[in-house]
Short mmCIF file of C-alpha atoms in Angstrom, two decimals:
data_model
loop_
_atom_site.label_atom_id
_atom_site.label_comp_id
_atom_site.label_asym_id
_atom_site.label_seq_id
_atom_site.Cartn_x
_atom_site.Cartn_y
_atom_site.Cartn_z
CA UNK A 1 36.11 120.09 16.24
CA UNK A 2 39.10 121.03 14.63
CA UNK A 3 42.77 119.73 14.53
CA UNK A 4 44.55 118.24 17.23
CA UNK A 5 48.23 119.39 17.66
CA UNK A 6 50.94 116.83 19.65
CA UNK A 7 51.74 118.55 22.89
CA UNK A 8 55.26 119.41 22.66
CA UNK A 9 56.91 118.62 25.73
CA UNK A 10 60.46 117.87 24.33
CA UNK A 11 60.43 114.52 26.14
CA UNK A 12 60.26 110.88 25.58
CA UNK A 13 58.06 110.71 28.91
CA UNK A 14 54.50 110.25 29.45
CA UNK A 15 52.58 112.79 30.48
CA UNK A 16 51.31 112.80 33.94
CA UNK A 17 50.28 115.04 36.92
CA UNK A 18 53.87 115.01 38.91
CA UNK A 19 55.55 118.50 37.90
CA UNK A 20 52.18 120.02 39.48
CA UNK A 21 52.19 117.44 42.42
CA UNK A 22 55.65 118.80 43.41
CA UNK A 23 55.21 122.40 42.58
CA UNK A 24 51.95 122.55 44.89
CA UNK A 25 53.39 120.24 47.48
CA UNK A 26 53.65 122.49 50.34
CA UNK A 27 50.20 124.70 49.88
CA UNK A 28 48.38 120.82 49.07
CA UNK A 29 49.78 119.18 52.27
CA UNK A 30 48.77 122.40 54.38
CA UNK A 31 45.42 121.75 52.39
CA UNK A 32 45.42 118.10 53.79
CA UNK A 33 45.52 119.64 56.90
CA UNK A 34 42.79 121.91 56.60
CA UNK A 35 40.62 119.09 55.16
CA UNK A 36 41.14 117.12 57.89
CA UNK A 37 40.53 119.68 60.64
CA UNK A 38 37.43 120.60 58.57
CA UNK A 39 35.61 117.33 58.47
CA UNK A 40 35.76 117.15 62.18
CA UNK A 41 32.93 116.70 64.60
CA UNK A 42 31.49 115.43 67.79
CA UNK A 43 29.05 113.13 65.72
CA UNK A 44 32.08 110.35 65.15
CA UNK A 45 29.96 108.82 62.24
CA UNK A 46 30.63 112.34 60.21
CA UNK A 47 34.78 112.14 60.30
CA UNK A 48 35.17 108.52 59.98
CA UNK A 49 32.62 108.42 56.69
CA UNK A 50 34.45 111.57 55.21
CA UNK A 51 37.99 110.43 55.78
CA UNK A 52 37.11 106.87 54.13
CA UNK A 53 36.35 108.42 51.05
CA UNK A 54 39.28 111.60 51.68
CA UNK A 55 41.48 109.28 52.60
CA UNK A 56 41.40 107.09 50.07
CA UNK A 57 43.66 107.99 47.31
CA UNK A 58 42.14 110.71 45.18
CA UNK A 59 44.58 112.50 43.37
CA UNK A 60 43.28 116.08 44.47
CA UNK A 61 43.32 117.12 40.86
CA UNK A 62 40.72 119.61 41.58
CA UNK A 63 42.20 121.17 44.36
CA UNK A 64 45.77 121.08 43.01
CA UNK A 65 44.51 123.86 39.84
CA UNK A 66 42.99 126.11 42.52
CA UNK A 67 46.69 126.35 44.06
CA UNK A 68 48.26 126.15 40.60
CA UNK A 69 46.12 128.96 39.07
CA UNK A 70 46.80 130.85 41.92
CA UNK A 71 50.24 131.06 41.97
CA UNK A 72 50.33 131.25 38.17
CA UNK A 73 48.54 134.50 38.85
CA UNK A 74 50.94 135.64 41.25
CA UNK A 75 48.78 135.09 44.29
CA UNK A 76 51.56 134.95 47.25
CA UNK A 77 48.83 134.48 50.17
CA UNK A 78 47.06 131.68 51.87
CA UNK A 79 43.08 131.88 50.55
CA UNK A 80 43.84 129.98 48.07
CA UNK A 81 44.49 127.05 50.34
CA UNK A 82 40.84 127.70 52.09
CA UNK A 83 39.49 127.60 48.77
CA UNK A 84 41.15 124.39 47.48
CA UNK A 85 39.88 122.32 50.65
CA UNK A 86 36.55 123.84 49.79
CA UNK A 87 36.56 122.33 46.21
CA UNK A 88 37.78 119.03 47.78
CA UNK A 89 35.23 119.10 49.70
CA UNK A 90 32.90 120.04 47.11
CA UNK A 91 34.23 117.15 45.03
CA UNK A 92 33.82 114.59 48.07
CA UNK A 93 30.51 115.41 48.59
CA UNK A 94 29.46 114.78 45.02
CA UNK A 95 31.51 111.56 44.94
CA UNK A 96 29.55 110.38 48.41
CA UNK A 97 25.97 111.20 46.48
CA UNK A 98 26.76 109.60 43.31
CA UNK A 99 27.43 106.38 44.64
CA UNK A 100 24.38 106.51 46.48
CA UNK A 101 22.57 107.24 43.70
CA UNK A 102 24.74 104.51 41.30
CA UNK A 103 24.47 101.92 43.73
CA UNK A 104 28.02 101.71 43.15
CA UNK A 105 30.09 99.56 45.39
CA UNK A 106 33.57 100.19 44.84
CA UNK A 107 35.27 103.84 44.54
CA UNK A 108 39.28 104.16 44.16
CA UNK A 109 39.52 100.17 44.45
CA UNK A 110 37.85 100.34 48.08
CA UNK A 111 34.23 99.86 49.35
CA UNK A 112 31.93 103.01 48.74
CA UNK A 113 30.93 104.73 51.98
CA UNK A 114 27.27 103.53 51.39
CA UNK A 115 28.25 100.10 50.84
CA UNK A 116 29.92 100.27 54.74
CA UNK A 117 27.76 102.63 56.45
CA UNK A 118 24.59 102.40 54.21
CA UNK A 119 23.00 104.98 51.80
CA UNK A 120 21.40 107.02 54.55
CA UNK A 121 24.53 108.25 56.24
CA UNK A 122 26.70 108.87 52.84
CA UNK A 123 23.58 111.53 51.77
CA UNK A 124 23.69 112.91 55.10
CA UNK A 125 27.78 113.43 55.23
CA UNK A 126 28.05 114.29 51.78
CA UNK A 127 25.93 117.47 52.93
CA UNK A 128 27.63 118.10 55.60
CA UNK A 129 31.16 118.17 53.41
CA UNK A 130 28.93 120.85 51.78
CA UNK A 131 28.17 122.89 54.25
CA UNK A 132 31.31 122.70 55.38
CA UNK A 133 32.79 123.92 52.07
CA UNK A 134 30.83 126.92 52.36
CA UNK A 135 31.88 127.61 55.74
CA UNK A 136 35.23 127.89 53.85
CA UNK A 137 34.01 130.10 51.49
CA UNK A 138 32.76 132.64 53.59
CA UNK A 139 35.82 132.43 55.69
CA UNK A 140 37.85 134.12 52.43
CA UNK A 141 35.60 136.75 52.46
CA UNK A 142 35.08 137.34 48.84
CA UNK A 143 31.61 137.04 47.15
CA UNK A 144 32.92 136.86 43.79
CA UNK A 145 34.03 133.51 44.77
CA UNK A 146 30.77 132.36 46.97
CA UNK A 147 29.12 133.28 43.74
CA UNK A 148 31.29 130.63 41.27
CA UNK A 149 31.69 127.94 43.62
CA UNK A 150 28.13 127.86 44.80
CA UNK A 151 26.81 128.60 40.97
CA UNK A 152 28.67 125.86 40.20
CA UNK A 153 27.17 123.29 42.98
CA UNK A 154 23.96 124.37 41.41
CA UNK A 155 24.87 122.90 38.19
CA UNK A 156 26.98 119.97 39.28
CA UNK A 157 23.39 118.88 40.95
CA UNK A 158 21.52 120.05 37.33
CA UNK A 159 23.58 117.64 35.71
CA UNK A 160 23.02 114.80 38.22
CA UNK A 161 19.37 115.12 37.64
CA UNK A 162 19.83 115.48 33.98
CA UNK A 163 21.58 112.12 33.71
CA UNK A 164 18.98 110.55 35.61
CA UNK A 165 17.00 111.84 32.83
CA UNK A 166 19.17 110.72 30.00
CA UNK A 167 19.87 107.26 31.75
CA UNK A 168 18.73 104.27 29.79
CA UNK A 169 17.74 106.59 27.11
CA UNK A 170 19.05 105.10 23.94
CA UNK A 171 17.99 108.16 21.58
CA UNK A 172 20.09 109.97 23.76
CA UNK A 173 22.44 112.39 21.29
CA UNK A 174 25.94 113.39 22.09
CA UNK A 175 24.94 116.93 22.48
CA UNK A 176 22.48 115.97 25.51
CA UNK A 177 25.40 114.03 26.39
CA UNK A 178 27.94 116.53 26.68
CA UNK A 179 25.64 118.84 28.16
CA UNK A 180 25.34 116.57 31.32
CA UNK A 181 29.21 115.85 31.29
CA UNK A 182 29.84 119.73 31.06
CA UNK A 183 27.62 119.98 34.21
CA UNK A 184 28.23 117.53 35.54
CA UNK A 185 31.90 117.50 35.79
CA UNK A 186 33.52 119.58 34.09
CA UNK A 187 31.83 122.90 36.26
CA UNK A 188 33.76 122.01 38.93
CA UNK A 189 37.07 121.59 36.92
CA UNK A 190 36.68 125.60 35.22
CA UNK A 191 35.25 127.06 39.12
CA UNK A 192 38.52 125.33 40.88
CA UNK A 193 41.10 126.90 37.96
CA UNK A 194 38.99 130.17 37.53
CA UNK A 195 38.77 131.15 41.37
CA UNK A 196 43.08 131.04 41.36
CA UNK A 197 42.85 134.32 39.53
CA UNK A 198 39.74 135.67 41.23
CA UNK A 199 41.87 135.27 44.59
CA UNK A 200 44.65 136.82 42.98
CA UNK A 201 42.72 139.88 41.47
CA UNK A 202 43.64 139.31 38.07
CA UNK A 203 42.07 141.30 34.72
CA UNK A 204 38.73 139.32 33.38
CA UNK A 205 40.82 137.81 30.63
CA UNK A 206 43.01 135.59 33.27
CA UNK A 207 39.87 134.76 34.86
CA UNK A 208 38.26 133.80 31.32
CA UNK A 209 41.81 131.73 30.52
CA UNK A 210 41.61 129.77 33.61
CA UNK A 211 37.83 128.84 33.38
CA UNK A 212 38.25 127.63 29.52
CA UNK A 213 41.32 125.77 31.01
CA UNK A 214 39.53 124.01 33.73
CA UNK A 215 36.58 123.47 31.46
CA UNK A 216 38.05 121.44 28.60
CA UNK A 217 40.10 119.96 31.20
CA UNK A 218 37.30 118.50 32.78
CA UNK A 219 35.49 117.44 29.54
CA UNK A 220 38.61 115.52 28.49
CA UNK A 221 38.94 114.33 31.93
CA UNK A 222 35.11 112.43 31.68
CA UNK A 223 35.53 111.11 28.31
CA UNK A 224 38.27 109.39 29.32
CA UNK A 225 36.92 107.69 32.11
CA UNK A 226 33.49 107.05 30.12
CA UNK A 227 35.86 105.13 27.65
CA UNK A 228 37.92 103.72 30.53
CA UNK A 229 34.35 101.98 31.86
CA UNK A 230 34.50 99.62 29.03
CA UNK A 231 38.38 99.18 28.43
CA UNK A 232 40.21 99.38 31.55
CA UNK A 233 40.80 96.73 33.94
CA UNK A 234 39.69 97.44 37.09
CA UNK A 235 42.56 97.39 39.44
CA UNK A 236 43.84 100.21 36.72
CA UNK A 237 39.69 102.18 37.09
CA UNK A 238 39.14 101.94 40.69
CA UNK A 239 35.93 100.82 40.32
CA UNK A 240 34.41 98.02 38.77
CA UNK A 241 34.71 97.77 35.13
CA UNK A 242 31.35 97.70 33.22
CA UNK A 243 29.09 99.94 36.03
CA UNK A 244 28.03 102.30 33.49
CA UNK A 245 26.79 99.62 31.27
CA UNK A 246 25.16 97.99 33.73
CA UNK A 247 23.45 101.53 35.02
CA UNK A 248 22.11 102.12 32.18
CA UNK A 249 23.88 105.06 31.81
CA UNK A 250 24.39 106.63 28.09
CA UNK A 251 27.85 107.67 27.59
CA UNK A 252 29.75 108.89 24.62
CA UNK A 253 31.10 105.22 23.20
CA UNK A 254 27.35 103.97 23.26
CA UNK A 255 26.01 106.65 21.68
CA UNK A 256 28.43 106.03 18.54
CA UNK A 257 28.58 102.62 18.67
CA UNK A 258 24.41 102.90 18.67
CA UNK A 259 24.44 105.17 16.18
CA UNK A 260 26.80 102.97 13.88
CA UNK A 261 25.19 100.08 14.40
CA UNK A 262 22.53 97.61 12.78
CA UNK A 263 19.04 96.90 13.68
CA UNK A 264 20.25 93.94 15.34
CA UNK A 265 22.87 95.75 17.53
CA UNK A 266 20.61 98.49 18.27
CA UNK A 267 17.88 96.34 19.31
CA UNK A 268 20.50 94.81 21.76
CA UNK A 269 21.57 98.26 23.46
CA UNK A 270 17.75 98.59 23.56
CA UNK A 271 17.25 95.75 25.89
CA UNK A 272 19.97 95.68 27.71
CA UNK A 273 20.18 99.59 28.63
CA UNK A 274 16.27 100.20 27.71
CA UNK A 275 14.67 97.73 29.76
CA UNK A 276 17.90 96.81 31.90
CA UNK A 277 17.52 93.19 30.94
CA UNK A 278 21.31 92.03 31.23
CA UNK A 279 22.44 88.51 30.74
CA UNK A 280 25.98 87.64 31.90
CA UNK A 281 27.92 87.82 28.44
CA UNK A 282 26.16 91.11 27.55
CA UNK A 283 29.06 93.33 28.92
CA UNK A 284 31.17 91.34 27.02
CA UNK A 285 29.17 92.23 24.01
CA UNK A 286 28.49 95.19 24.61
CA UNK A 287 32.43 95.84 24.83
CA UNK A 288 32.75 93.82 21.03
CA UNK A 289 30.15 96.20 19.99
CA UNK A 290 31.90 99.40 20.80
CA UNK A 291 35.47 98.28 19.56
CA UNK A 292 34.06 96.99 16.53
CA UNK A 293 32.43 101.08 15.38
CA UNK A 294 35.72 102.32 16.43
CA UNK A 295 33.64 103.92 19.66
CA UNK A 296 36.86 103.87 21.90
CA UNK A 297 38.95 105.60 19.31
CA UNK A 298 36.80 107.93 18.44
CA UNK A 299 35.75 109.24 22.06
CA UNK A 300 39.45 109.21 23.08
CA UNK A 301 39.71 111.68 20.00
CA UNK A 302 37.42 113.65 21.16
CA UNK A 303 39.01 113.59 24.41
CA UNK A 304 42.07 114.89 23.13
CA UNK A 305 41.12 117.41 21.22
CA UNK A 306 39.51 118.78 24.55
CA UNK A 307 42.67 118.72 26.15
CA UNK A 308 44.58 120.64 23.74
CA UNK A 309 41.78 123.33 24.07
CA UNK A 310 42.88 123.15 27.37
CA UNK A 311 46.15 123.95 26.96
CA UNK A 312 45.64 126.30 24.66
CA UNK A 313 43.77 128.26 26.71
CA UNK A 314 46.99 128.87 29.02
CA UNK A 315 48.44 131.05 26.00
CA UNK A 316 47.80 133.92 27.52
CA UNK A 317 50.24 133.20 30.38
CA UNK A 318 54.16 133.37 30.47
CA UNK A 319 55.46 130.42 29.66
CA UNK A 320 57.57 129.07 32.80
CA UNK A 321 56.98 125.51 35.34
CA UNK A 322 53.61 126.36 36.37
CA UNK A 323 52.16 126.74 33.12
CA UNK A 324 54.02 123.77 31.57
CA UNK A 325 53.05 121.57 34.96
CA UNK A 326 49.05 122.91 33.67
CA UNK A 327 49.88 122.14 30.08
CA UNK A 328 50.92 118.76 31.06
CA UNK A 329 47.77 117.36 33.61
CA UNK A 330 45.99 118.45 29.87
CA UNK A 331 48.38 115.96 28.30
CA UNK A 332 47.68 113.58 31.62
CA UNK A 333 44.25 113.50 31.32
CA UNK A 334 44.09 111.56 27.85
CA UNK A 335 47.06 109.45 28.35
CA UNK A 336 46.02 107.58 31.81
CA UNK A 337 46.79 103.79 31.76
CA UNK A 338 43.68 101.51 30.60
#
């Protein structure tokens, strides 16, 4: 994969998301608004389902590199801020289905909207967030953009069906696996970044910068959290520690630890993932499993060497605080609390 250079930030900080947080203050809280007016309507199930979820402490990462790549561009109008509330509600949307389809019960430390309102409702307002983030798109007018943000809807729902595939698959390899995790979640990381200098009419090569950018980003960005699911604690996750485990769902760390392991162990990943037979120390064991082949290391690696991708794709830009504020949500995404 290559070698992993420190970013150099000159600092004895962590990294984390608040230089971009303040320098896309203004456009994000006019995006709040937008959001807000946008997931209104006279069926009062629709708003109060959206806004739990909305509401409910997301960082707007995704949103936050459509207004950051568009002023790195030099964008100086307001379609960018149309086009951020469309990838939030993109992102919602997605959020709303997986859960539904996870069974999960707890999303940014609160109830999931299908554990309150039921699964039925969630699918139904998660399509309506999509509609409604088309609705945006036309309203900017430029097809270029309908084309990326709805190509990459298409492939964020290719990669949900592709995990169902994969799930519980314990031959599963880590190419299959980062295939679904490039889909999956990373598509809508390199659309958001890549549309900021579509809006601002910038040359092919800012566009091509921006969507490498968003790309790694958002591979780094899943790792992390795939790793998180079996090292964090949960008021640190937002969600309950252990889910993918007990979803059967293949991620990085089991694939190495599986690979690395003895008959034994993988005749244990085979039952409990395999034939979802779980007994109540198994997560525990599963979790001594993975630290013991170095799993967690070695995806958190990975992860990083992502992220300097990342930032390295920003190279082509002047250096100055948007670029650095970019550089440094790169930096952010391997270095989260767990």
């Amino acid at each position: 994969m290559g070698v992993v250079v420190p970013f150099d930030g000159g600092e004895d900080r962590e990294p984390s998301i608040d230089l971009i947080v303040q320098l896309v203050a203004k456009d994000l809280a006019r995006v709040n608004e937008a959001i807000l007016l946008h997931a209104r309507s006279h069926v009062d199930m629709i708003p109060e389902i959206a806004g739990h979820l909305i509401a409910s402490g997301g960082k707007r990462l995704r949103p936050m590199l459509t207004l950051a790549a568009a002023r790195l561009c030099g964008y100086r109008g307001d379609d960018h801020l149309a086009l951020a509330a469309a990838v939030e509600f993109i992102h919602t949307a997605t959020l709303l289905h997986d859960d539904v389809v996870d069974s999960s019960d707890l999303r940014r430390g609160r109830d999931t909207a299908n554990a309150v309102w039921g699964n039925k409702p969630a699918v139904l307002v998660g399509d309506f967030l999509f509609a409604r983030s088309f609705q945006l798109m036309v309203e900017v007018g430029s097809l270029r953009i309908l084309e990326i943000l709805s190509h990459a809807a298409a492939v964020i729902a290719e990669g949900e069906v592709h995990q169902l595939i994969t799930a519980n698959d314990t031959t599963t390899t880590e190419a299959a696996y980062l295939e679904v995790i490039e889909a999956k979640n990373a598509a809508l990381f390199a659309a958001a970044s890549r549309i900021g200098a579509v809006v601002a009419d910038r040359p092919p090569a800012e566009e091509a910068a921006l969507e490498r950018f968003g790309r790694n980003l958002g591979i780094a960005y899943q790792l992390v959290d795939d790793m998180l699911d079996f090292s964090a604690r949960q008021s640190e996750l937002g969600k309950t520690v252990g889910d993918d485990f007990r979803d059967g769902k293949i991620t990085l760390p089991i694939v190495i630890a599986f690979a690395r392991g003895d008959a034994e162990e993988r005749a244990f990943w085979r039952r409990t993932l395999e034939q979802s037979e779980q007994e109540a120390d198994d997560l525990a064991r599963a979790m001594r499993l993975i630290e013991r082949h170095g799993a967690l290391a070695e995806t958190l690696a990975r992860a990083r060497v992502y992220a300097q991708s990342a930032a390295e794709a920003l190279a082509l830009f002047p250096d100055g605080p948007l670029r650095r504020a970019l550089e440094e949500s790169a930096a952010f995404a391997t270095e989260r609390a767990f």
